Structure formats: C-alpha cells, structure tokens
PDB file of C-alpha atoms in Angstrom:
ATOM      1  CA  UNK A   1      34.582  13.961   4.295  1.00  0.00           C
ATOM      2  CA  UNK A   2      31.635  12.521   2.281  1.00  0.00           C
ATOM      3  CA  UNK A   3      28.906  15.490   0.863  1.00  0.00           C
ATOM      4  CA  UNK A   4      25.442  15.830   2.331  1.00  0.00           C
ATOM      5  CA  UNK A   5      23.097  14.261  -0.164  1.00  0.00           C
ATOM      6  CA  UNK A   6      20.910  17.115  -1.965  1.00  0.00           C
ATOM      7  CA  UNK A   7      17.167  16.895  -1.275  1.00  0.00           C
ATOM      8  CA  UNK A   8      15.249  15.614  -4.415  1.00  0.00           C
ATOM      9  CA  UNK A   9      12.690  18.287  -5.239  1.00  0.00           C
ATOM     10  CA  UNK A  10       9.144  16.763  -5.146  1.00  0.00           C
ATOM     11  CA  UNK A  11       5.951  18.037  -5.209  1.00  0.00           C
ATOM     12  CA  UNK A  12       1.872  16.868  -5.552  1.00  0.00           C
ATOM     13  CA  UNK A  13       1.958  17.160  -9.097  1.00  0.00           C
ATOM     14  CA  UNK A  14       4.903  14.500  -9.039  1.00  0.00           C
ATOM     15  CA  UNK A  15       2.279  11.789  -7.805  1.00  0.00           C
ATOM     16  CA  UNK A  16       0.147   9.956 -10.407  1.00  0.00           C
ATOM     17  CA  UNK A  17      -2.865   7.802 -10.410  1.00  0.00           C
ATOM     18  CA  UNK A  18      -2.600   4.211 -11.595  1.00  0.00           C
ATOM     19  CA  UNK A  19      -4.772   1.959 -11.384  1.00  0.00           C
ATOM     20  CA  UNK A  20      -2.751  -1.635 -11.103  1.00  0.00           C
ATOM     21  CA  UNK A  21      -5.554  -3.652 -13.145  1.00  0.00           C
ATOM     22  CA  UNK A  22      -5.399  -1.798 -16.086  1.00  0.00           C
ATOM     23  CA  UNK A  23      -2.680  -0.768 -18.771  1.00  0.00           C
ATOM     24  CA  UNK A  24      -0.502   0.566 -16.564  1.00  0.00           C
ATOM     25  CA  UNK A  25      -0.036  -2.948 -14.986  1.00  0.00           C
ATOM     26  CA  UNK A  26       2.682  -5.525 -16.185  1.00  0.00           C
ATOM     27  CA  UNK A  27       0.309  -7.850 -14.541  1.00  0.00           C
ATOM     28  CA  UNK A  28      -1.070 -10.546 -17.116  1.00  0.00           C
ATOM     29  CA  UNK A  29      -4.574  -9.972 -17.533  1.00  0.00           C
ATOM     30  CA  UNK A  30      -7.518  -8.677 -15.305  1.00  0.00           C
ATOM     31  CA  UNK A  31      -8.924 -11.627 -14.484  1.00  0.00           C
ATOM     32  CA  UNK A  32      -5.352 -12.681 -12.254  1.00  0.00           C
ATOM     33  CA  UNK A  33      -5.976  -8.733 -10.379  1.00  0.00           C
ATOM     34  CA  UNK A  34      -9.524  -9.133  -9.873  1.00  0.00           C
ATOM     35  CA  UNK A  35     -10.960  -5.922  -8.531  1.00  0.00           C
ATOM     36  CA  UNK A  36      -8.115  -3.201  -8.645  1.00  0.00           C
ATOM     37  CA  UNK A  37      -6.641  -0.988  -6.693  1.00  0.00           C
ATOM     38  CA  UNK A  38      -6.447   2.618  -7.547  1.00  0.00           C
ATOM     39  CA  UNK A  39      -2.806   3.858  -6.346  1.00  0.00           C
ATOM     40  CA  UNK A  40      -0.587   6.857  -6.294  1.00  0.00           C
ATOM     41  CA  UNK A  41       2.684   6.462  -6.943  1.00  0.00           C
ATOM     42  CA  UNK A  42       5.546   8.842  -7.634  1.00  0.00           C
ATOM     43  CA  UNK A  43       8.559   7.231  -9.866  1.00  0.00           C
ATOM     44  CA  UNK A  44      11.764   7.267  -8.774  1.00  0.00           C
ATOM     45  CA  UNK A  45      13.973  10.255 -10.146  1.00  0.00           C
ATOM     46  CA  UNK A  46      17.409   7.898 -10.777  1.00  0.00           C
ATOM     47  CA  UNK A  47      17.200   4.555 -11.927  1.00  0.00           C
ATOM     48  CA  UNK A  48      14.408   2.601 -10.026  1.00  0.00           C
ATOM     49  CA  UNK A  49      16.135   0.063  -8.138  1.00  0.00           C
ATOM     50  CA  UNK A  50      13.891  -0.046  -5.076  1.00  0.00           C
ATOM     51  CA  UNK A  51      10.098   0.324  -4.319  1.00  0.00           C
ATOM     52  CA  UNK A  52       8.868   1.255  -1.422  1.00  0.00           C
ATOM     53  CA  UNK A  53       4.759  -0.289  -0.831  1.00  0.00           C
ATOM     54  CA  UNK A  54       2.813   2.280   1.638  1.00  0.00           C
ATOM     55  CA  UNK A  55      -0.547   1.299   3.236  1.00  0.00           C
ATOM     56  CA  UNK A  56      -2.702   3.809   4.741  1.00  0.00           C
ATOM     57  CA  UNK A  57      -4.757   3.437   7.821  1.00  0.00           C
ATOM     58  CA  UNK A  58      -8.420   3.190   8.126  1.00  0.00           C
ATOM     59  CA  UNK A  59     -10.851   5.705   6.185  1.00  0.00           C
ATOM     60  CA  UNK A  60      -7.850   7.463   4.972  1.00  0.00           C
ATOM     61  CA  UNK A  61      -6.397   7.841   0.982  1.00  0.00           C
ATOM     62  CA  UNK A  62      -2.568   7.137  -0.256  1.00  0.00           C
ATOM     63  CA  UNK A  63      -2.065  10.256  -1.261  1.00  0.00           C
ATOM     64  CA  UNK A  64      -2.088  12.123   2.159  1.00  0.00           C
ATOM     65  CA  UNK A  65       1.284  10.746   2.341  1.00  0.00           C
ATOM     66  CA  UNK A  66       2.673  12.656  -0.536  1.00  0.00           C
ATOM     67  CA  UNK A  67       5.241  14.614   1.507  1.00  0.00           C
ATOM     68  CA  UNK A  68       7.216  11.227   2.464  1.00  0.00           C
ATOM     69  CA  UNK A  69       9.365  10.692  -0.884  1.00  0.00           C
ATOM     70  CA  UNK A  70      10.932  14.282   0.046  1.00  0.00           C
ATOM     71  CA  UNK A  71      11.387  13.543   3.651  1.00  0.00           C
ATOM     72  CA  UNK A  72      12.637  10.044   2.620  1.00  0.00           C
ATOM     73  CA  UNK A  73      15.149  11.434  -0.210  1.00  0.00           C
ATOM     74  CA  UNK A  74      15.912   8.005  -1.782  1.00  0.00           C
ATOM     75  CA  UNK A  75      16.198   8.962  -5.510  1.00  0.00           C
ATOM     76  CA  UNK A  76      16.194   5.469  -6.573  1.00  0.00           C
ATOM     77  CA  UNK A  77      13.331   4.205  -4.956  1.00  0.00           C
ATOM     78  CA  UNK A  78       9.370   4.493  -6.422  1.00  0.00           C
ATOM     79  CA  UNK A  79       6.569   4.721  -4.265  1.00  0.00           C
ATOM     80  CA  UNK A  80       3.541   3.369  -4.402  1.00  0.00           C
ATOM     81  CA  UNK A  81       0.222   4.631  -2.439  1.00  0.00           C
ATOM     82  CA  UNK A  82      -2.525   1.933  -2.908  1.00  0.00           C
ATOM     83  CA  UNK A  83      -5.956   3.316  -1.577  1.00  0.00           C
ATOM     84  CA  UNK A  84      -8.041   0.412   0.194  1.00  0.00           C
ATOM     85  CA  UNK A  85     -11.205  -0.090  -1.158  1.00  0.00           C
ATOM     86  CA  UNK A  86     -14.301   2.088  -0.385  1.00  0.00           C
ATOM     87  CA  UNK A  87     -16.879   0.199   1.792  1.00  0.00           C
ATOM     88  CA  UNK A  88     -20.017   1.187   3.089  1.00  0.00           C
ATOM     89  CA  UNK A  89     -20.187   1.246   7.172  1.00  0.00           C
ATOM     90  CA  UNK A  90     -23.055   2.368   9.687  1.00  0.00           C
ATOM     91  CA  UNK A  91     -22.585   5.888  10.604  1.00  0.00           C
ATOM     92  CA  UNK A  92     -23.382   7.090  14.016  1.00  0.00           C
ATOM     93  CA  UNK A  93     -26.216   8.119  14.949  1.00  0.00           C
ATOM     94  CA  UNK A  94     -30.113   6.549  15.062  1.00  0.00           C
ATOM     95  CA  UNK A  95     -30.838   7.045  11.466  1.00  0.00           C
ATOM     96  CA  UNK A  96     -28.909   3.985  10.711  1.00  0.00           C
ATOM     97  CA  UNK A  97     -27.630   5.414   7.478  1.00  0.00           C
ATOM     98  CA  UNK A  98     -24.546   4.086   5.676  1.00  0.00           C
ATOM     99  CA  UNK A  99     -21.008   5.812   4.913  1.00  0.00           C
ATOM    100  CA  UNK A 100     -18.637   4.990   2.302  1.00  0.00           C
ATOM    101  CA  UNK A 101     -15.306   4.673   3.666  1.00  0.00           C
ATOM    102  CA  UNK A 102     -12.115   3.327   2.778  1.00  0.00           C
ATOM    103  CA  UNK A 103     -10.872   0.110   4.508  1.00  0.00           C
ATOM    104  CA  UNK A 104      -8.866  -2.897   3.926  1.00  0.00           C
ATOM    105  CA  UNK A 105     -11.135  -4.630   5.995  1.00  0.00           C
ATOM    106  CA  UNK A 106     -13.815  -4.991   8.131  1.00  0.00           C
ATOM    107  CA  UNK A 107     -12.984  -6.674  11.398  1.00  0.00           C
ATOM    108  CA  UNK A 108     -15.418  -7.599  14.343  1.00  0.00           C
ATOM    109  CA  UNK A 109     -14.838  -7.391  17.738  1.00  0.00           C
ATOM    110  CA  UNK A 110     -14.821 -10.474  19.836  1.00  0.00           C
ATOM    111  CA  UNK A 111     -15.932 -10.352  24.087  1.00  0.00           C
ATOM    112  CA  UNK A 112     -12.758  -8.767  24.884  1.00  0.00           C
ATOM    113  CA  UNK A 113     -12.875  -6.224  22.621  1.00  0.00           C
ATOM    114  CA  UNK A 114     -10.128  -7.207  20.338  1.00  0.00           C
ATOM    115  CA  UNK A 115     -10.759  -7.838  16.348  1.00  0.00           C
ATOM    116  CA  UNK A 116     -11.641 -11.106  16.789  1.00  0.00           C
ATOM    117  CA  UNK A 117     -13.314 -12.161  12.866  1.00  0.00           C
ATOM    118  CA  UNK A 118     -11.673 -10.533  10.116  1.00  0.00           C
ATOM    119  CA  UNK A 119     -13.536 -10.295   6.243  1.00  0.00           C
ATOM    120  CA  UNK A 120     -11.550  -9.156   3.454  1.00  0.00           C
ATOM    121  CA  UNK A 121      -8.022  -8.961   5.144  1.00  0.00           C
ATOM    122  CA  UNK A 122      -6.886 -12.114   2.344  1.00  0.00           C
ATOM    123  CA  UNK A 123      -8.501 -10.116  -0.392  1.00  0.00           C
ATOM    124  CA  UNK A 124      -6.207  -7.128   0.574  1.00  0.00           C
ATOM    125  CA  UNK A 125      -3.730  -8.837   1.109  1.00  0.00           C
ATOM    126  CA  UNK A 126      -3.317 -10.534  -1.647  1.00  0.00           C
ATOM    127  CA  UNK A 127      -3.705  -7.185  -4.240  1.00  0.00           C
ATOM    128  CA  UNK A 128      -0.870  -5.916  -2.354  1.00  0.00           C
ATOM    129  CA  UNK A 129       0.998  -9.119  -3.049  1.00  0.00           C
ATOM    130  CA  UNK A 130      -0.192  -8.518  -6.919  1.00  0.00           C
ATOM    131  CA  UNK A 131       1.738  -5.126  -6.827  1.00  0.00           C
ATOM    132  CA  UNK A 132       4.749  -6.609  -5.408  1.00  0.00           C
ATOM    133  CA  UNK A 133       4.719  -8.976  -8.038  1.00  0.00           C
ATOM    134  CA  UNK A 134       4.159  -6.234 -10.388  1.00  0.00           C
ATOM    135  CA  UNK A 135       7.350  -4.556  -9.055  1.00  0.00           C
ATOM    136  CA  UNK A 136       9.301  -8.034  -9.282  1.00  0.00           C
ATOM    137  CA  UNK A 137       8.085  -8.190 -13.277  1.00  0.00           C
ATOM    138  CA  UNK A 138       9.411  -4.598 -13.567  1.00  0.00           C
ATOM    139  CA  UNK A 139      12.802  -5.353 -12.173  1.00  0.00           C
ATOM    140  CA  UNK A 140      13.012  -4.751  -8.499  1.00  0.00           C
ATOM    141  CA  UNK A 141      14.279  -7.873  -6.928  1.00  0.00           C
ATOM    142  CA  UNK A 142      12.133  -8.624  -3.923  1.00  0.00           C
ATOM    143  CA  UNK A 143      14.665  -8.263  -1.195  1.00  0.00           C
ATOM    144  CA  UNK A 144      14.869  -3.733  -2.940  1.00  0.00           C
ATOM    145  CA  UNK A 145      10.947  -4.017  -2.025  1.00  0.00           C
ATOM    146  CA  UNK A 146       9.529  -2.381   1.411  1.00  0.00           C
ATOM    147  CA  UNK A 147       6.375  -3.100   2.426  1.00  0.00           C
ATOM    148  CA  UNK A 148       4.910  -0.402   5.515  1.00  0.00           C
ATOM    149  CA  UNK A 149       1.917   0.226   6.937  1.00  0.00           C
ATOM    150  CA  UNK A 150      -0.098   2.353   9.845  1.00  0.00           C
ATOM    151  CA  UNK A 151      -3.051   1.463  11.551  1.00  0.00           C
ATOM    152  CA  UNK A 152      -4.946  -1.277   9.497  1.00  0.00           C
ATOM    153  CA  UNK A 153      -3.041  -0.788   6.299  1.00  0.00           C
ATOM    154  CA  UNK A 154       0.023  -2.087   9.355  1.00  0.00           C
ATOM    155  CA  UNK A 155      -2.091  -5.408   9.915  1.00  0.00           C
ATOM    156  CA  UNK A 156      -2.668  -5.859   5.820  1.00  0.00           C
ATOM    157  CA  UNK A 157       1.094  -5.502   5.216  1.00  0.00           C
ATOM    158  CA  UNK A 158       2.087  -7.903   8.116  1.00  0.00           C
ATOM    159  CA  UNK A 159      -0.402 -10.378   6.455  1.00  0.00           C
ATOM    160  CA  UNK A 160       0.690  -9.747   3.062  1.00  0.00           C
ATOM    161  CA  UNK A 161       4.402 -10.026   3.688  1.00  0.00           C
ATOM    162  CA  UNK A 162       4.106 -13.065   6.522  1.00  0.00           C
ATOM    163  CA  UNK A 163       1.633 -14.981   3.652  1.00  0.00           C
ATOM    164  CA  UNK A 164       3.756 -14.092   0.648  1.00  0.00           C
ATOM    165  CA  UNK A 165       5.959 -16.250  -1.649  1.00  0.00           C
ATOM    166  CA  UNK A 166       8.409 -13.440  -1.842  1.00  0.00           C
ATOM    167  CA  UNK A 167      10.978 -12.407   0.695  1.00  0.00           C
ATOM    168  CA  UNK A 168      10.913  -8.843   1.164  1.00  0.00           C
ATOM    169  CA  UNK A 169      13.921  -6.211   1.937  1.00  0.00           C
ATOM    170  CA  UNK A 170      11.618  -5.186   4.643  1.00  0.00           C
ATOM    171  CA  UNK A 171       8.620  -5.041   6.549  1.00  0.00           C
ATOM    172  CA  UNK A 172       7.397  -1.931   8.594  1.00  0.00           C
ATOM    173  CA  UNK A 173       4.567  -1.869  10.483  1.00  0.00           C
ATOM    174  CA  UNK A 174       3.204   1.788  12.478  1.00  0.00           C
ATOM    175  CA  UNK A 175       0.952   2.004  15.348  1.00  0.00           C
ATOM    176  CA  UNK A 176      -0.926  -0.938  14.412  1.00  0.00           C
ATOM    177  CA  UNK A 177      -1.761  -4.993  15.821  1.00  0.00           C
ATOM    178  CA  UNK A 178      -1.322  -8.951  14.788  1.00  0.00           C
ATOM    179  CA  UNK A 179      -4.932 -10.178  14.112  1.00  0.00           C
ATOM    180  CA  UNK A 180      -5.217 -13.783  16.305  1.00  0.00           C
TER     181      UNK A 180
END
C-alpha cells in the first residue's frame, strides 16, 4: 500500500513578482520581450522539473489564483501567474469615461454577437510563448510545460499553444471559446 502524498505547505508570501523582461528573465535582451509582463510565480519546492503557465480571465490579476499550487500539490512543478496587460475600456454609463482594466485583448463583436475582430490576441500570445521559452532555457523540456487558461486568458493559451513552435505536455482551456 503506497502513502498518501503530504500536502506542500504554501502560502501568499510564497508567491513573488517577476517581471519576465527584466533580470529575472533568461530571455536575451529586452528588445526580443518587448513590453513585459509582470507575473507571479511561486517556485517549485523539489527540483523544478515541470511548469505549469496560468492565464487569468478578463479584468482579473494572476495572483487571485494563489491557493492552486496547494490544491494542486505537485512539489516539482513552478507556477507562473502572468497578469495581462492593463488597458483602458469605456465604462458604463453616459459620462463616457475610461477604465483601466486588465485584458489580453480587446475583441469586437461581429452581427451575431460573437468576437468577431480580435486586436492584441498575437501580442499576448506571443509573451506567453516568450515565457515558455524562458522555461525551456531554464530546463523544463517543453512536453513538463502546461499551459491553462479561463475565460479570455483560455482563448490566449489556445492561440499561444496551437501557434507555437513548441509542443507542450498540455493544454487546458476553462470556460472559455475558439476565436473564428
């Protein structure tokens, strides 16, 4: 009879802030990440053998997820929270005023209601791709990397993964859509 695996203790103060275009990055220079992407990431507690990429939905921030490396209890694996950038939107309302709000990006509906033109989903796309290929630099072959997402941050990972050189260990997608 096999033991039950012991939860790893984690809390809040176990997630950092990096910032994937600056030292922290294993990235070349800042001119190949372009605009970066602040991120929260808590590092494995055994040796890092797996990563584990986790998009956030519309106007919502990585870290709110800081509760899934205990829930997940894989020792081995880091995780990374990337925060989609903050853009300005029209707020609700007849003043006509702006809100900033983070969002991977800004998609139109067509005449039937679905996101029909989509601005900035490459752009996203392709700094996620930059952190996987900061992972792959690190170590972690791509087929140990797992790229999820919910809601929006869903339709960026598809994107990412489905447009990517790299094959990925997996793909998970929550509550989310396939642009057309």
């Amino acid at each position: 009879a096999s033991m039950p695996r012991q939860r790893t203790p984690f809390s809040r103060q176990d997630m950092r802030e990096v910032d994937f275009s600056g030292e922290d990055s294993f990235l070349d220079s800042e001119e190949e990440t372009g605009p970066g992407l602040t991120s929260y990431v808590v590092d494995a507690t055994e040796n890092h053998t797996a990563t584990i990429i986790w998009l956030h939905g519309y106007g919502d921030e990585g870290q709110y997820f800081d509760l899934l490396p205990a829930a997940l209890n894989v020792p081995w694996c880091r995780f990374i929270f990337p925060d989609a950038p903050t853009v300005s939107v029209r707020a609700s309302g007849d003043d006509g005023g702006t809100i900033p709000i983070n969002s991977w990006f800004d998609a139109q509906e067509g005449a039937d209601g679905q996101p029909s033109r989509i601005r900035g989903l490459e752009e996203s796309a392709q700094q996620i791709r930059r952190i996987i290929q900061n992972e792959t630099r690190n170590g972690v072959p791509p087929q140990r990397i797992v790229l999820a997402g919910f809601a929006q941050g869903g339709v960026v990972a598809m994107y990412a993964a489905l447009q990517g050189r790299h094959r990925l260990g997996g793909l998970m997608v929550m509550s989310s859509y396939m642009p057309k």
